[in-house]
């Protein structure tokens, strides 16, 4: 901008032309159009025109390169996120939905959650946003016995190799929320595995485990809501199956009726 303004006044002085002609010549020069109807006749004007042409070409090249890089980076990021969404889909197919069902069965306020999440097949974008915000502040209270914790441990232990492969995926860094969910899930598994028994635990330890379960539940719910919205938008046929197997719908069935 500064160089362009200087060139206008420079041409006015060097070529002794009015402001309108100097502005016009500066524009056609910096854009490399060069109609030829106005051209510098003095040495100073020619030097100034040369500087302006070079700066215009350099600026255009830089802008074009920057735009190309941004487009390529955006495309690569979309492709990485698409691959990661496939990973998230396999997570819910293999263990996520089972884990959601298992943990939700410990929720003392499960009917409240079911009333909010059972009809996700009819949601619009605003509904997804509202439910997502509501579940972020959901007051989870777990009621579990030793056998509940044992079943949860067995579920996580059985699927540990699968979860490890997910955590090793190089695209994980693109999705902070899903990464947090994986770490929280692994932490819960380690907590459960490092106890010789899960029966007759003191209340303080049960409270501690409830906090770990709540962390996984909160992240899992949020990720499930995001995943359902993704399916509804991009893969309606997969969304149909996900709705029919909704872990919060007591009448759910994969069978189409």
Tab-separated table of C-alpha atoms in Angstrom:
chain	number	residue	atom	x	y	z
A	1	UNK	CA	0.000	0.000	0.000
A	2	UNK	CA	2.745	2.429	0.969
A	3	UNK	CA	4.828	1.572	-2.093
A	4	UNK	CA	1.795	2.033	-4.340
A	5	UNK	CA	1.027	5.487	-2.938
A	6	UNK	CA	4.676	6.501	-3.259
A	7	UNK	CA	4.660	5.360	-6.886
A	8	UNK	CA	1.605	7.512	-7.662
A	9	UNK	CA	3.208	10.652	-6.302
A	10	UNK	CA	6.561	9.605	-7.774
A	11	UNK	CA	5.097	9.402	-11.275
A	12	UNK	CA	3.343	12.743	-10.786
A	13	UNK	CA	6.696	14.342	-9.965
A	14	UNK	CA	8.981	12.434	-12.354
A	15	UNK	CA	6.679	12.474	-15.384
A	16	UNK	CA	4.874	15.745	-14.623
A	17	UNK	CA	1.438	14.164	-15.083
A	18	UNK	CA	-1.816	14.741	-13.170
A	19	UNK	CA	-2.886	12.593	-10.226
A	20	UNK	CA	-5.479	10.621	-12.237
A	21	UNK	CA	-2.926	9.643	-14.899
A	22	UNK	CA	-0.326	8.729	-12.251
A	23	UNK	CA	-2.889	6.580	-10.380
A	24	UNK	CA	-3.977	4.868	-13.605
A	25	UNK	CA	-0.399	4.178	-14.678
A	26	UNK	CA	0.483	2.808	-11.243
A	27	UNK	CA	-2.483	0.411	-11.334
A	28	UNK	CA	-1.765	-0.956	-14.838
A	29	UNK	CA	1.930	-1.253	-13.967
A	30	UNK	CA	1.602	-3.050	-10.611
A	31	UNK	CA	-0.952	-5.458	-12.113
A	32	UNK	CA	1.405	-5.979	-15.099
A	33	UNK	CA	-1.448	-5.150	-17.496
A	34	UNK	CA	0.517	-2.458	-19.317
A	35	UNK	CA	-1.869	-1.068	-21.938
A	36	UNK	CA	0.923	1.118	-23.344
A	37	UNK	CA	-1.224	4.225	-23.634
A	38	UNK	CA	0.822	5.833	-20.846
A	39	UNK	CA	4.505	5.015	-20.367
A	40	UNK	CA	7.410	6.649	-18.556
A	41	UNK	CA	9.562	8.982	-20.578
A	42	UNK	CA	12.100	10.035	-17.949
A	43	UNK	CA	14.889	8.005	-16.384
A	44	UNK	CA	13.401	8.375	-12.905
A	45	UNK	CA	9.988	7.281	-14.183
A	46	UNK	CA	11.423	4.191	-15.862
A	47	UNK	CA	13.313	3.199	-12.677
A	48	UNK	CA	10.169	3.692	-10.623
A	49	UNK	CA	8.118	1.652	-13.110
A	50	UNK	CA	10.705	-1.157	-12.980
A	51	UNK	CA	10.578	-1.240	-9.171
A	52	UNK	CA	6.787	-1.238	-9.228
A	53	UNK	CA	6.597	-4.086	-11.773
A	54	UNK	CA	9.028	-6.246	-9.803
A	55	UNK	CA	7.237	-5.589	-6.525
A	56	UNK	CA	3.885	-6.362	-8.172
A	57	UNK	CA	5.128	-9.661	-9.582
A	58	UNK	CA	6.715	-10.639	-6.255
A	59	UNK	CA	3.597	-9.723	-4.307
A	60	UNK	CA	1.365	-11.675	-6.681
A	61	UNK	CA	3.676	-14.706	-6.473
A	62	UNK	CA	3.718	-14.609	-2.661
A	63	UNK	CA	-0.057	-14.244	-2.440
A	64	UNK	CA	-0.629	-17.048	-4.954
A	65	UNK	CA	1.814	-19.343	-3.145
A	66	UNK	CA	0.229	-18.598	0.217
A	67	UNK	CA	-3.279	-19.262	-1.087
A	68	UNK	CA	-2.168	-22.511	-2.718
A	69	UNK	CA	-0.515	-23.690	0.498
A	70	UNK	CA	-3.618	-22.849	2.517
A	71	UNK	CA	-5.853	-24.741	0.108
A	72	UNK	CA	-3.555	-27.764	0.147
A	73	UNK	CA	-3.258	-27.695	3.941
A	74	UNK	CA	-7.020	-27.399	4.308
A	75	UNK	CA	-7.519	-30.314	1.923
A	76	UNK	CA	-4.962	-32.453	3.758
A	77	UNK	CA	-6.554	-31.612	7.096
A	78	UNK	CA	-10.001	-32.582	5.786
A	79	UNK	CA	-8.595	-35.870	4.545
A	80	UNK	CA	-6.909	-36.562	7.906
A	81	UNK	CA	-10.116	-35.774	9.785
A	82	UNK	CA	-12.054	-38.017	7.402
A	83	UNK	CA	-9.669	-40.875	8.140
A	84	UNK	CA	-9.949	-40.159	11.859
A	85	UNK	CA	-13.737	-40.209	11.641
A	86	UNK	CA	-13.396	-43.699	10.207
A	87	UNK	CA	-11.272	-44.621	13.239
A	88	UNK	CA	-13.909	-43.156	15.568
A	89	UNK	CA	-16.550	-45.154	13.728
A	90	UNK	CA	-14.604	-48.381	14.203
A	91	UNK	CA	-14.138	-47.474	17.887
A	92	UNK	CA	-17.881	-47.228	18.485
A	93	UNK	CA	-18.542	-50.315	16.397
A	94	UNK	CA	-15.982	-52.398	18.289
A	95	UNK	CA	-16.125	-51.150	21.871
A	96	UNK	CA	-17.488	-47.605	22.259
A	97	UNK	CA	-21.192	-48.466	22.112
A	98	UNK	CA	-20.684	-51.417	24.459
A	99	UNK	CA	-18.761	-49.198	26.870
A	100	UNK	CA	-21.452	-46.547	26.685
A	101	UNK	CA	-24.138	-49.116	27.450
A	102	UNK	CA	-22.099	-50.600	30.326
A	103	UNK	CA	-21.329	-47.291	32.027
A	104	UNK	CA	-24.792	-45.832	31.476
A	105	UNK	CA	-26.245	-48.864	33.288
A	106	UNK	CA	-24.423	-47.605	36.411
A	107	UNK	CA	-25.957	-44.134	36.090
A	108	UNK	CA	-28.537	-43.474	38.809
A	109	UNK	CA	-30.140	-40.820	36.570
A	110	UNK	CA	-30.229	-42.986	33.456
A	111	UNK	CA	-33.941	-42.324	32.724
A	112	UNK	CA	-33.130	-38.623	32.415
A	113	UNK	CA	-30.331	-39.350	29.933
A	114	UNK	CA	-32.532	-41.753	27.985
A	115	UNK	CA	-35.252	-39.138	27.654
A	116	UNK	CA	-32.733	-36.742	26.085
A	117	UNK	CA	-30.846	-39.160	23.820
A	118	UNK	CA	-33.344	-41.828	22.772
A	119	UNK	CA	-34.848	-39.837	19.870
A	120	UNK	CA	-31.603	-38.710	18.215
A	121	UNK	CA	-32.891	-39.896	14.842
A	122	UNK	CA	-35.144	-36.839	14.655
A	123	UNK	CA	-32.559	-34.258	15.714
A	124	UNK	CA	-31.566	-31.192	13.734
A	125	UNK	CA	-28.253	-29.331	14.071
A	126	UNK	CA	-29.616	-27.129	16.879
A	127	UNK	CA	-30.768	-30.232	18.766
A	128	UNK	CA	-27.302	-31.765	18.627
A	129	UNK	CA	-25.784	-28.522	19.940
A	130	UNK	CA	-28.317	-28.264	22.778
A	131	UNK	CA	-27.928	-31.873	23.903
A	132	UNK	CA	-24.141	-31.638	23.676
A	133	UNK	CA	-24.110	-28.586	25.966
A	134	UNK	CA	-26.555	-30.199	28.388
A	135	UNK	CA	-24.489	-33.383	28.724
A	136	UNK	CA	-21.296	-31.417	29.390
A	137	UNK	CA	-22.840	-30.262	32.667
A	138	UNK	CA	-24.618	-33.515	33.444
A	139	UNK	CA	-24.351	-34.489	37.162
A	140	UNK	CA	-23.319	-38.137	36.891
A	141	UNK	CA	-23.777	-40.381	39.932
A	142	UNK	CA	-22.697	-43.996	39.710
A	143	UNK	CA	-24.210	-46.871	41.633
A	144	UNK	CA	-22.154	-49.988	41.224
A	145	UNK	CA	-21.163	-53.178	42.960
A	146	UNK	CA	-18.056	-55.313	42.619
A	147	UNK	CA	-19.510	-57.394	39.814
A	148	UNK	CA	-20.345	-54.205	37.828
A	149	UNK	CA	-16.754	-53.056	38.088
A	150	UNK	CA	-15.531	-56.535	37.207
A	151	UNK	CA	-17.633	-56.555	34.007
A	152	UNK	CA	-16.316	-53.123	33.106
A	153	UNK	CA	-12.748	-54.291	33.684
A	154	UNK	CA	-13.258	-57.369	31.536
A	155	UNK	CA	-14.717	-55.289	28.710
A	156	UNK	CA	-11.744	-52.908	28.702
A	157	UNK	CA	-9.204	-55.675	29.121
A	158	UNK	CA	-10.650	-57.672	26.235
A	159	UNK	CA	-10.429	-54.717	23.868
A	160	UNK	CA	-7.027	-53.407	25.017
A	161	UNK	CA	-5.171	-54.458	21.794
A	162	UNK	CA	-7.778	-52.687	19.683
A	163	UNK	CA	-7.597	-49.534	21.828
A	164	UNK	CA	-3.805	-49.588	21.624
A	165	UNK	CA	-3.946	-49.625	17.814
A	166	UNK	CA	-6.236	-46.606	17.887
A	167	UNK	CA	-3.905	-44.712	20.188
A	168	UNK	CA	-1.000	-45.397	17.823
A	169	UNK	CA	-2.858	-43.817	14.897
A	170	UNK	CA	-0.836	-40.776	13.668
A	171	UNK	CA	-4.039	-38.818	12.993
A	172	UNK	CA	-5.021	-38.803	16.675
A	173	UNK	CA	-3.347	-35.431	17.206
A	174	UNK	CA	-5.976	-33.866	14.938
A	175	UNK	CA	-8.775	-34.670	17.399
A	176	UNK	CA	-8.091	-33.520	20.953
A	177	UNK	CA	-11.436	-34.648	22.363
A	178	UNK	CA	-11.103	-38.209	21.067
A	179	UNK	CA	-7.509	-38.355	22.322
A	180	UNK	CA	-8.685	-37.287	25.779
A	181	UNK	CA	-11.324	-40.022	25.662
A	182	UNK	CA	-8.717	-42.653	24.819
A	183	UNK	CA	-6.422	-41.572	27.652
A	184	UNK	CA	-9.303	-41.454	30.134
A	185	UNK	CA	-10.382	-44.942	29.048
A	186	UNK	CA	-6.875	-46.344	29.441
A	187	UNK	CA	-6.582	-44.703	32.853
A	188	UNK	CA	-9.836	-46.299	34.004
A	189	UNK	CA	-8.638	-49.692	32.756
A	190	UNK	CA	-5.381	-49.342	34.682
A	191	UNK	CA	-7.224	-48.307	37.847
A	192	UNK	CA	-9.426	-51.400	37.643
A	193	UNK	CA	-6.594	-53.776	36.763
A	194	UNK	CA	-4.393	-52.590	39.622
A	195	UNK	CA	-6.812	-53.783	42.287
A	196	UNK	CA	-6.582	-57.372	43.391
A	197	UNK	CA	-10.305	-57.365	44.062
A	198	UNK	CA	-13.161	-55.081	43.091
A	199	UNK	CA	-15.485	-56.260	45.861
A	200	UNK	CA	-15.672	-54.808	49.362
A	201	UNK	CA	-13.776	-51.681	48.367
A	202	UNK	CA	-13.886	-48.793	50.861
A	203	UNK	CA	-16.222	-45.917	50.099
A	204	UNK	CA	-13.292	-43.588	49.482
A	205	UNK	CA	-11.969	-45.884	46.746
A	206	UNK	CA	-15.412	-46.352	45.219
A	207	UNK	CA	-15.738	-42.565	45.076
A	208	UNK	CA	-12.368	-42.358	43.359
A	209	UNK	CA	-13.373	-44.958	40.776
A	210	UNK	CA	-16.683	-43.185	40.252
A	211	UNK	CA	-14.727	-40.056	39.323
A	212	UNK	CA	-12.705	-41.999	36.756
A	213	UNK	CA	-15.867	-43.581	35.348
A	214	UNK	CA	-17.550	-40.175	35.169
A	215	UNK	CA	-14.612	-38.751	33.208
A	216	UNK	CA	-14.897	-41.519	30.609
A	217	UNK	CA	-18.698	-41.257	30.519
A	218	UNK	CA	-18.680	-37.496	29.968
A	219	UNK	CA	-16.136	-37.678	27.127
A	220	UNK	CA	-17.812	-40.746	25.638
A	221	UNK	CA	-21.229	-39.090	25.578
A	222	UNK	CA	-19.854	-35.962	23.927
A	223	UNK	CA	-17.975	-38.002	21.328
A	224	UNK	CA	-21.015	-40.169	20.643
A	225	UNK	CA	-23.186	-37.101	20.021
A	226	UNK	CA	-20.566	-35.662	17.640
A	227	UNK	CA	-20.247	-38.979	15.857
A	228	UNK	CA	-24.015	-39.323	15.424
A	229	UNK	CA	-24.183	-35.833	13.918
A	230	UNK	CA	-21.317	-36.703	11.575
A	231	UNK	CA	-23.155	-39.833	10.403
A	232	UNK	CA	-26.408	-37.960	9.926
A	233	UNK	CA	-24.675	-35.380	7.731
A	234	UNK	CA	-22.268	-37.544	5.724
A	235	UNK	CA	-23.434	-41.159	5.929
A	236	UNK	CA	-27.229	-41.419	6.325
A	237	UNK	CA	-27.261	-45.197	5.831
A	238	UNK	CA	-24.780	-45.647	8.713
A	239	UNK	CA	-26.771	-43.158	10.764
A	240	UNK	CA	-29.874	-45.311	10.277
A	241	UNK	CA	-28.149	-48.321	11.851
A	242	UNK	CA	-26.667	-46.207	14.644
A	243	UNK	CA	-30.134	-44.881	15.490
A	244	UNK	CA	-31.621	-48.386	15.480
A	245	UNK	CA	-28.893	-49.574	17.881
A	246	UNK	CA	-28.960	-46.460	20.079
A	247	UNK	CA	-27.749	-47.592	23.549
A	248	UNK	CA	-30.129	-45.118	25.196
A	249	UNK	CA	-33.242	-46.392	23.435
A	250	UNK	CA	-34.809	-49.223	25.444
A	251	UNK	CA	-36.646	-50.444	22.334
A	252	UNK	CA	-33.589	-50.356	20.063
A	253	UNK	CA	-33.125	-53.151	17.563
A	254	UNK	CA	-31.095	-53.485	14.384
A	255	UNK	CA	-34.091	-55.183	12.794
A	256	UNK	CA	-36.045	-52.783	10.565
A	257	UNK	CA	-39.729	-52.885	11.444
